[in-house]
């Protein structure tokens, strides 16, 4: 495994829609491992493939609930409720802002074995899933921020 370079805001790849993953292969397995390693090295709780320069519909998430999530070709089935809180992104280093998102989400995706899974999530995990899925459509949280982006101390959890 290896740590990959994280693309930052201003990089065109972060604004483009990503393509579905058609099959699992060694290259994609390596990408998944590298994405987890890259995310942990930066104290993030989620990372989407375009953030490491790959235009594929693939995200990894670990919000410290003792689960690692790999979501391939994710599809949001349902959202409900509302939560407002601070959000950050590894592609927007050193910043955070207040974002309102659904508090509950139901998502269907393939796992690393290309098996279908349906995940229901609330709170931080729901926020993270929605944030990462936005990356796959070329959207960044900065466009959802209420008020101004604020500076954060390095080392805080970012997505
Ligand atoms: Ni992000």
Short mmCIF file of N, CA and C and ligand atoms in Angstrom, two decimals:
data_model
loop_
_atom_site.label_atom_id
_atom_site.label_comp_id
_atom_site.label_asym_id
_atom_site.label_seq_id
_atom_site.Cartn_x
_atom_site.Cartn_y
_atom_site.Cartn_z
N UNK A 1 0.85 -1.20 0.00
CA UNK A 1 0.00 0.00 0.00
C UNK A 1 0.88 1.24 0.00
N UNK A 2 0.29 2.30 -0.42
CA UNK A 2 1.05 3.55 -0.52
C UNK A 2 0.14 4.74 -0.27
N UNK A 3 0.75 5.79 0.22
CA UNK A 3 0.00 7.03 0.40
C UNK A 3 0.01 7.79 -0.92
N UNK A 4 -1.18 8.17 -1.35
CA UNK A 4 -1.29 8.89 -2.63
C UNK A 4 -1.43 10.39 -2.38
N UNK A 5 -1.11 11.14 -3.40
CA UNK A 5 -1.22 12.60 -3.29
C UNK A 5 -2.69 13.01 -3.33
N UNK A 6 -3.09 13.85 -2.39
CA UNK A 6 -4.48 14.32 -2.36
C UNK A 6 -4.61 15.59 -3.20
N UNK A 7 -5.55 15.55 -4.13
CA UNK A 7 -5.81 16.72 -4.97
C UNK A 7 -6.56 17.76 -4.15
N UNK A 8 -6.23 19.02 -4.35
CA UNK A 8 -6.87 20.08 -3.57
C UNK A 8 -7.72 20.98 -4.46
N UNK A 9 -8.61 21.72 -3.81
CA UNK A 9 -9.56 22.58 -4.49
C UNK A 9 -8.83 23.47 -5.50
N UNK A 10 -9.43 23.57 -6.69
CA UNK A 10 -8.78 24.25 -7.79
C UNK A 10 -8.36 23.24 -8.85
N UNK A 11 -8.18 21.97 -8.43
CA UNK A 11 -7.85 20.90 -9.37
C UNK A 11 -9.14 20.50 -10.09
N UNK A 12 -9.06 20.49 -11.43
CA UNK A 12 -10.26 20.23 -12.23
C UNK A 12 -10.93 18.91 -11.94
N UNK A 13 -10.14 17.91 -11.56
CA UNK A 13 -10.73 16.57 -11.39
C UNK A 13 -11.79 16.57 -10.29
N UNK A 14 -11.68 17.50 -9.36
CA UNK A 14 -12.64 17.54 -8.25
C UNK A 14 -14.00 18.09 -8.68
N UNK A 15 -14.09 18.60 -9.91
CA UNK A 15 -15.34 19.20 -10.38
C UNK A 15 -16.04 18.33 -11.41
N UNK A 16 -15.46 17.15 -11.69
CA UNK A 16 -16.02 16.32 -12.77
C UNK A 16 -16.75 15.10 -12.23
N UNK A 17 -17.83 14.70 -12.90
CA UNK A 17 -18.51 13.47 -12.48
C UNK A 17 -17.63 12.25 -12.72
N UNK A 18 -17.75 11.26 -11.85
CA UNK A 18 -16.93 10.05 -11.96
C UNK A 18 -17.69 8.93 -12.65
N UNK A 19 -16.94 7.94 -13.11
CA UNK A 19 -17.53 6.84 -13.88
C UNK A 19 -17.73 5.61 -13.01
N UNK A 20 -18.78 4.84 -13.29
CA UNK A 20 -19.01 3.63 -12.50
C UNK A 20 -17.85 2.64 -12.59
N UNK A 21 -17.65 1.91 -11.49
CA UNK A 21 -16.68 0.81 -11.47
C UNK A 21 -17.37 -0.41 -12.07
N UNK A 22 -16.77 -1.01 -13.09
CA UNK A 22 -17.44 -2.12 -13.78
C UNK A 22 -17.04 -3.47 -13.21
N UNK A 23 -15.82 -3.60 -12.74
CA UNK A 23 -15.37 -4.89 -12.22
C UNK A 23 -14.27 -4.65 -11.19
N UNK A 24 -14.12 -5.62 -10.31
CA UNK A 24 -13.03 -5.54 -9.33
C UNK A 24 -11.80 -6.19 -9.95
N UNK A 25 -10.67 -5.56 -9.79
CA UNK A 25 -9.42 -6.16 -10.25
C UNK A 25 -8.30 -5.74 -9.30
N UNK A 26 -7.11 -6.23 -9.56
CA UNK A 26 -5.99 -5.96 -8.66
C UNK A 26 -5.72 -4.46 -8.52
N UNK A 27 -5.87 -3.76 -9.61
CA UNK A 27 -5.60 -2.32 -9.60
C UNK A 27 -6.57 -1.59 -8.69
N UNK A 28 -7.84 -1.98 -8.75
CA UNK A 28 -8.84 -1.30 -7.93
C UNK A 28 -8.69 -1.70 -6.47
N UNK A 29 -8.34 -2.97 -6.23
CA UNK A 29 -8.08 -3.39 -4.84
C UNK A 29 -6.92 -2.60 -4.24
N UNK A 30 -5.91 -2.39 -5.03
CA UNK A 30 -4.75 -1.61 -4.56
C UNK A 30 -5.18 -0.17 -4.29
N UNK A 31 -6.02 0.36 -5.16
CA UNK A 31 -6.52 1.72 -4.97
C UNK A 31 -7.27 1.85 -3.64
N UNK A 32 -8.12 0.86 -3.33
CA UNK A 32 -8.89 0.89 -2.09
C UNK A 32 -7.94 0.89 -0.88
N UNK A 33 -6.95 0.01 -0.90
CA UNK A 33 -5.98 -0.03 0.20
C UNK A 33 -5.23 1.28 0.34
N UNK A 34 -4.83 1.84 -0.78
CA UNK A 34 -4.11 3.11 -0.76
C UNK A 34 -4.99 4.24 -0.25
N UNK A 35 -6.27 4.19 -0.62
CA UNK A 35 -7.18 5.26 -0.17
C UNK A 35 -7.35 5.23 1.34
N UNK A 36 -7.49 4.03 1.92
CA UNK A 36 -7.58 3.95 3.39
C UNK A 36 -6.30 4.48 4.02
N UNK A 37 -5.17 4.05 3.50
CA UNK A 37 -3.90 4.48 4.08
C UNK A 37 -3.73 6.00 3.98
N UNK A 38 -4.10 6.54 2.84
CA UNK A 38 -4.00 7.99 2.62
C UNK A 38 -4.93 8.75 3.56
N UNK A 39 -6.15 8.21 3.72
CA UNK A 39 -7.13 8.85 4.61
C UNK A 39 -6.64 8.83 6.06
N UNK A 40 -6.15 7.69 6.53
CA UNK A 40 -5.69 7.60 7.92
C UNK A 40 -4.47 8.50 8.16
N UNK A 41 -3.60 8.58 7.16
CA UNK A 41 -2.40 9.41 7.31
C UNK A 41 -2.74 10.89 7.46
N UNK A 42 -3.93 11.26 6.97
CA UNK A 42 -4.35 12.66 7.03
C UNK A 42 -5.43 12.88 8.09
N UNK A 43 -5.69 11.87 8.92
CA UNK A 43 -6.72 11.98 9.96
C UNK A 43 -8.10 12.28 9.38
N UNK A 44 -8.38 11.74 8.21
CA UNK A 44 -9.69 11.95 7.61
C UNK A 44 -10.64 10.84 8.01
N UNK A 45 -11.95 11.04 7.77
CA UNK A 45 -12.91 9.98 8.04
C UNK A 45 -13.60 9.50 6.76
N UNK A 46 -13.19 10.07 5.63
CA UNK A 46 -13.72 9.62 4.36
C UNK A 46 -12.85 10.13 3.23
N UNK A 47 -12.83 9.38 2.14
CA UNK A 47 -12.04 9.82 0.99
C UNK A 47 -12.69 9.25 -0.27
N UNK A 48 -12.80 10.07 -1.29
CA UNK A 48 -13.38 9.64 -2.56
C UNK A 48 -12.27 9.54 -3.61
N UNK A 49 -12.44 8.59 -4.54
CA UNK A 49 -11.39 8.33 -5.53
C UNK A 49 -10.91 9.57 -6.28
N UNK A 50 -11.81 10.49 -6.68
CA UNK A 50 -11.30 11.66 -7.40
C UNK A 50 -10.33 12.51 -6.57
N UNK A 51 -10.41 12.38 -5.26
CA UNK A 51 -9.48 13.13 -4.40
C UNK A 51 -8.04 12.63 -4.53
N UNK A 52 -7.88 11.42 -5.05
CA UNK A 52 -6.52 10.94 -5.34
C UNK A 52 -6.32 10.81 -6.85
N UNK A 53 -7.17 11.53 -7.60
CA UNK A 53 -6.94 11.65 -9.03
C UNK A 53 -7.55 10.56 -9.90
N UNK A 54 -8.46 9.77 -9.31
CA UNK A 54 -9.07 8.67 -10.07
C UNK A 54 -10.56 8.96 -10.22
N UNK A 55 -11.01 9.06 -11.48
CA UNK A 55 -12.42 9.39 -11.72
C UNK A 55 -13.30 8.15 -11.71
N UNK A 56 -13.37 7.50 -10.54
CA UNK A 56 -14.21 6.32 -10.40
C UNK A 56 -15.16 6.52 -9.24
N UNK A 57 -16.33 5.88 -9.31
CA UNK A 57 -17.35 6.02 -8.27
C UNK A 57 -17.02 5.05 -7.13
N UNK A 58 -16.10 5.48 -6.29
CA UNK A 58 -15.60 4.64 -5.20
C UNK A 58 -15.23 5.55 -4.04
N UNK A 59 -15.72 5.21 -2.85
CA UNK A 59 -15.34 5.97 -1.66
C UNK A 59 -14.98 5.02 -0.53
N UNK A 60 -14.12 5.48 0.36
CA UNK A 60 -13.84 4.74 1.60
C UNK A 60 -14.20 5.66 2.77
N UNK A 61 -14.69 5.02 3.83
CA UNK A 61 -15.15 5.77 5.00
C UNK A 61 -14.76 5.01 6.26
N UNK A 62 -14.32 5.73 7.27
CA UNK A 62 -14.14 5.17 8.60
C UNK A 62 -14.35 6.31 9.60
N UNK A 63 -15.53 6.32 10.20
CA UNK A 63 -15.85 7.38 11.15
C UNK A 63 -15.65 6.91 12.59
N UNK A 64 -14.83 5.85 12.74
CA UNK A 64 -14.48 5.41 14.08
C UNK A 64 -15.63 4.68 14.77
N UNK A 65 -16.50 4.06 14.00
CA UNK A 65 -17.56 3.24 14.60
C UNK A 65 -17.19 1.77 14.48
N UNK A 66 -15.88 1.50 14.37
CA UNK A 66 -15.34 0.16 14.26
C UNK A 66 -15.70 -0.53 12.96
N UNK A 67 -16.09 0.27 11.98
CA UNK A 67 -16.38 -0.28 10.66
C UNK A 67 -15.64 0.49 9.60
N UNK A 68 -15.08 -0.26 8.65
CA UNK A 68 -14.54 0.37 7.45
C UNK A 68 -15.57 0.15 6.35
N UNK A 69 -15.92 1.21 5.66
CA UNK A 69 -16.89 1.09 4.59
C UNK A 69 -16.20 1.36 3.25
N UNK A 70 -16.47 0.46 2.30
CA UNK A 70 -16.08 0.69 0.91
C UNK A 70 -17.38 0.78 0.13
N UNK A 71 -17.63 1.92 -0.47
CA UNK A 71 -18.86 2.10 -1.25
C UNK A 71 -18.49 2.29 -2.71
N UNK A 72 -18.91 1.32 -3.52
CA UNK A 72 -18.65 1.36 -4.95
C UNK A 72 -19.97 1.62 -5.67
N UNK A 73 -19.96 2.56 -6.58
CA UNK A 73 -21.18 2.96 -7.32
C UNK A 73 -22.34 3.25 -6.37
N UNK A 74 -22.12 4.04 -5.33
CA UNK A 74 -23.19 4.26 -4.34
C UNK A 74 -24.38 5.02 -4.92
N UNK A 75 -25.54 4.69 -4.38
CA UNK A 75 -26.78 5.32 -4.82
C UNK A 75 -27.59 5.64 -3.56
N UNK A 76 -27.88 6.90 -3.37
CA UNK A 76 -28.66 7.31 -2.20
C UNK A 76 -30.12 6.93 -2.46
N UNK A 77 -30.67 6.11 -1.58
CA UNK A 77 -32.05 5.65 -1.76
C UNK A 77 -33.04 6.53 -1.03
N UNK A 78 -32.66 6.97 0.16
CA UNK A 78 -33.57 7.77 1.00
C UNK A 78 -32.75 8.70 1.87
N UNK A 79 -33.31 9.88 2.13
CA UNK A 79 -32.73 10.75 3.16
C UNK A 79 -33.88 11.31 3.97
N UNK A 80 -33.60 11.62 5.24
CA UNK A 80 -34.61 12.27 6.06
C UNK A 80 -33.92 13.02 7.19
N UNK A 81 -34.69 13.89 7.81
CA UNK A 81 -34.17 14.66 8.93
C UNK A 81 -33.15 15.69 8.48
N UNK A 82 -32.57 16.34 9.45
CA UNK A 82 -31.64 17.43 9.15
C UNK A 82 -30.64 17.57 10.28
N UNK A 83 -29.38 17.83 9.92
CA UNK A 83 -28.34 18.11 10.91
C UNK A 83 -27.49 19.26 10.38
N UNK A 84 -27.11 20.13 11.28
CA UNK A 84 -26.22 21.24 10.91
C UNK A 84 -24.98 21.15 11.78
N UNK A 85 -23.82 21.16 11.15
CA UNK A 85 -22.60 21.04 11.93
C UNK A 85 -21.38 21.34 11.09
N UNK A 86 -20.21 21.33 11.75
CA UNK A 86 -18.98 21.65 11.04
C UNK A 86 -18.57 20.52 10.11
N UNK A 87 -18.06 20.89 8.96
CA UNK A 87 -17.63 19.90 7.99
C UNK A 87 -16.30 20.37 7.38
N UNK A 88 -15.45 19.41 7.07
CA UNK A 88 -14.19 19.75 6.42
C UNK A 88 -13.95 18.76 5.30
N UNK A 89 -12.84 18.93 4.60
CA UNK A 89 -12.53 18.06 3.46
C UNK A 89 -11.03 18.04 3.28
N UNK A 90 -10.47 16.86 3.05
CA UNK A 90 -9.02 16.76 2.86
C UNK A 90 -8.56 17.51 1.61
N UNK A 91 -9.50 17.79 0.71
CA UNK A 91 -9.15 18.55 -0.49
C UNK A 91 -9.27 20.06 -0.29
N UNK A 92 -9.70 20.45 0.91
CA UNK A 92 -9.78 21.88 1.26
C UNK A 92 -9.05 22.02 2.60
N UNK A 93 -7.73 21.85 2.58
CA UNK A 93 -6.98 21.72 3.83
C UNK A 93 -7.05 22.97 4.71
N UNK A 94 -7.17 22.71 6.02
CA UNK A 94 -7.11 23.80 6.98
C UNK A 94 -8.38 24.61 7.12
N UNK A 95 -9.47 24.14 6.51
CA UNK A 95 -10.72 24.91 6.55
C UNK A 95 -11.86 24.04 7.06
N UNK A 96 -12.87 24.70 7.58
CA UNK A 96 -14.13 24.02 7.85
C UNK A 96 -15.26 25.03 7.78
N UNK A 97 -16.49 24.49 7.67
CA UNK A 97 -17.65 25.37 7.60
C UNK A 97 -18.90 24.64 8.03
N UNK A 98 -19.93 25.39 8.35
CA UNK A 98 -21.20 24.81 8.79
C UNK A 98 -21.99 24.35 7.57
N UNK A 99 -22.41 23.09 7.63
CA UNK A 99 -23.20 22.54 6.51
C UNK A 99 -24.41 21.81 7.07
N UNK A 100 -25.55 22.04 6.45
CA UNK A 100 -26.77 21.32 6.81
C UNK A 100 -26.98 20.18 5.82
N UNK A 101 -27.13 18.98 6.38
CA UNK A 101 -27.40 17.80 5.55
C UNK A 101 -28.47 16.95 6.20
N UNK A 102 -28.94 15.95 5.48
CA UNK A 102 -29.88 14.99 6.06
C UNK A 102 -29.22 14.30 7.25
N UNK A 103 -30.02 13.93 8.22
CA UNK A 103 -29.51 13.27 9.42
C UNK A 103 -29.58 11.75 9.30
N UNK A 104 -30.33 11.30 8.33
CA UNK A 104 -30.50 9.86 8.14
C UNK A 104 -30.39 9.57 6.64
N UNK A 105 -29.64 8.55 6.32
CA UNK A 105 -29.49 8.21 4.91
C UNK A 105 -29.50 6.70 4.72
N UNK A 106 -30.09 6.30 3.62
CA UNK A 106 -30.07 4.89 3.23
C UNK A 106 -29.38 4.84 1.88
N UNK A 107 -28.31 4.06 1.78
CA UNK A 107 -27.53 4.04 0.55
C UNK A 107 -27.31 2.59 0.09
N UNK A 108 -27.39 2.40 -1.21
CA UNK A 108 -27.08 1.08 -1.78
C UNK A 108 -25.76 1.22 -2.53
N UNK A 109 -24.88 0.26 -2.32
CA UNK A 109 -23.57 0.30 -2.99
C UNK A 109 -23.02 -1.11 -3.06
N UNK A 110 -21.99 -1.28 -3.86
CA UNK A 110 -21.26 -2.54 -3.89
C UNK A 110 -20.09 -2.43 -2.91
N UNK A 111 -19.71 -3.56 -2.32
CA UNK A 111 -18.52 -3.55 -1.46
C UNK A 111 -17.30 -3.97 -2.29
N UNK A 112 -16.17 -4.20 -1.61
CA UNK A 112 -14.94 -4.49 -2.36
C UNK A 112 -14.99 -5.84 -3.07
N UNK A 113 -15.98 -6.68 -2.72
CA UNK A 113 -16.17 -7.94 -3.44
C UNK A 113 -17.28 -7.82 -4.49
N UNK A 114 -17.69 -6.58 -4.75
CA UNK A 114 -18.75 -6.27 -5.72
C UNK A 114 -20.08 -6.92 -5.34
N UNK A 115 -20.29 -7.04 -4.01
CA UNK A 115 -21.57 -7.54 -3.51
C UNK A 115 -22.42 -6.34 -3.09
N UNK A 116 -23.71 -6.44 -3.39
CA UNK A 116 -24.59 -5.32 -3.05
C UNK A 116 -24.81 -5.24 -1.54
N UNK A 117 -24.75 -4.05 -1.02
CA UNK A 117 -25.01 -3.81 0.40
C UNK A 117 -25.91 -2.59 0.50
N UNK A 118 -26.77 -2.60 1.52
CA UNK A 118 -27.59 -1.43 1.82
C UNK A 118 -27.24 -0.99 3.23
N UNK A 119 -26.84 0.25 3.36
CA UNK A 119 -26.40 0.78 4.64
C UNK A 119 -27.34 1.89 5.06
N UNK A 120 -27.79 1.81 6.31
CA UNK A 120 -28.57 2.91 6.88
C UNK A 120 -27.69 3.59 7.90
N UNK A 121 -27.64 4.90 7.84
CA UNK A 121 -26.72 5.63 8.71
C UNK A 121 -27.36 6.89 9.24
N UNK A 122 -26.85 7.32 10.40
CA UNK A 122 -27.32 8.56 11.02
C UNK A 122 -26.13 9.39 11.43
N UNK A 123 -26.40 10.64 11.75
CA UNK A 123 -25.37 11.51 12.33
C UNK A 123 -24.13 11.63 11.46
N UNK A 124 -22.97 11.46 12.09
CA UNK A 124 -21.69 11.68 11.40
C UNK A 124 -21.52 10.76 10.19
N UNK A 125 -21.91 9.49 10.36
CA UNK A 125 -21.75 8.56 9.23
C UNK A 125 -22.63 8.99 8.05
N UNK A 126 -23.84 9.44 8.34
CA UNK A 126 -24.73 9.92 7.27
C UNK A 126 -24.11 11.14 6.60
N UNK A 127 -23.59 12.05 7.40
CA UNK A 127 -22.95 13.25 6.84
C UNK A 127 -21.78 12.87 5.94
N UNK A 128 -20.98 11.93 6.41
CA UNK A 128 -19.80 11.51 5.66
C UNK A 128 -20.20 10.85 4.34
N UNK A 129 -21.19 9.98 4.38
CA UNK A 129 -21.64 9.30 3.15
C UNK A 129 -22.11 10.34 2.13
N UNK A 130 -22.89 11.31 2.58
CA UNK A 130 -23.42 12.33 1.66
C UNK A 130 -22.29 13.19 1.09
N UNK A 131 -21.35 13.55 1.96
CA UNK A 131 -20.19 14.36 1.53
C UNK A 131 -19.37 13.62 0.46
N UNK A 132 -19.09 12.33 0.74
CA UNK A 132 -18.26 11.56 -0.20
C UNK A 132 -18.99 11.30 -1.51
N UNK A 133 -20.30 11.02 -1.44
CA UNK A 133 -21.06 10.79 -2.67
C UNK A 133 -21.08 12.06 -3.52
N UNK A 134 -21.13 13.23 -2.88
CA UNK A 134 -21.07 14.48 -3.63
C UNK A 134 -19.78 14.57 -4.45
N UNK A 135 -18.67 14.12 -3.86
CA UNK A 135 -17.39 14.15 -4.60
C UNK A 135 -17.51 13.42 -5.93
N UNK A 136 -18.28 12.32 -5.95
CA UNK A 136 -18.39 11.51 -7.16
C UNK A 136 -19.15 12.23 -8.27
N UNK A 137 -19.89 13.27 -7.87
CA UNK A 137 -20.60 14.09 -8.85
C UNK A 137 -19.89 15.43 -9.07
N UNK A 138 -18.67 15.53 -8.60
CA UNK A 138 -17.90 16.74 -8.81
C UNK A 138 -18.30 17.91 -7.93
N UNK A 139 -18.93 17.59 -6.79
CA UNK A 139 -19.38 18.66 -5.89
C UNK A 139 -18.54 18.70 -4.62
N UNK A 140 -18.25 19.91 -4.17
CA UNK A 140 -17.50 20.10 -2.93
C UNK A 140 -18.39 20.76 -1.87
N UNK A 141 -18.10 20.46 -0.62
CA UNK A 141 -18.95 20.98 0.46
C UNK A 141 -18.90 22.50 0.56
N UNK A 142 -17.85 23.11 0.01
CA UNK A 142 -17.72 24.57 0.14
C UNK A 142 -18.91 25.30 -0.48
N UNK A 143 -19.57 24.65 -1.44
CA UNK A 143 -20.74 25.29 -2.06
C UNK A 143 -21.98 25.19 -1.19
N UNK A 144 -21.91 24.40 -0.13
CA UNK A 144 -23.06 24.23 0.78
C UNK A 144 -22.86 24.97 2.09
N UNK A 145 -21.70 25.56 2.28
CA UNK A 145 -21.38 26.18 3.57
C UNK A 145 -22.26 27.40 3.83
N UNK A 146 -22.76 27.44 5.07
CA UNK A 146 -23.55 28.58 5.51
C UNK A 146 -22.59 29.55 6.18
N UNK A 147 -22.55 30.77 5.70
CA UNK A 147 -21.59 31.73 6.24
C UNK A 147 -20.24 31.53 5.58
N UNK A 148 -19.19 31.81 6.34
CA UNK A 148 -17.84 31.78 5.76
C UNK A 148 -17.09 30.52 6.17
N UNK A 149 -16.13 30.13 5.36
CA UNK A 149 -15.20 29.07 5.75
C UNK A 149 -14.32 29.60 6.88
N UNK A 150 -14.02 28.75 7.84
CA UNK A 150 -13.17 29.16 8.95
C UNK A 150 -11.88 28.36 8.92
N UNK A 151 -10.83 28.91 9.49
CA UNK A 151 -9.57 28.18 9.62
C UNK A 151 -9.67 27.18 10.76
N UNK A 152 -9.09 26.02 10.60
CA UNK A 152 -9.05 25.04 11.69
C UNK A 152 -7.60 24.68 12.00
N UNK A 153 -7.40 24.24 13.23
CA UNK A 153 -6.09 23.71 13.62
C UNK A 153 -5.86 22.42 12.86
N UNK A 154 -4.65 22.19 12.41
CA UNK A 154 -4.35 20.94 11.73
C UNK A 154 -4.50 19.79 12.73
N UNK A 155 -4.93 18.66 12.21
CA UNK A 155 -5.04 17.49 13.07
C UNK A 155 -6.47 17.15 13.43
N UNK A 156 -7.39 18.09 13.21
CA UNK A 156 -8.79 17.76 13.46
C UNK A 156 -9.30 16.87 12.34
N UNK A 157 -10.37 16.18 12.64
CA UNK A 157 -10.91 15.25 11.67
C UNK A 157 -11.49 16.00 10.47
N UNK A 158 -11.10 15.54 9.32
CA UNK A 158 -11.65 16.12 8.09
C UNK A 158 -12.15 15.01 7.21
N UNK A 159 -13.01 15.36 6.27
CA UNK A 159 -13.50 14.41 5.31
C UNK A 159 -12.78 14.66 4.02
NI1 LIG B 1 -14.19 15.77 0.95
#
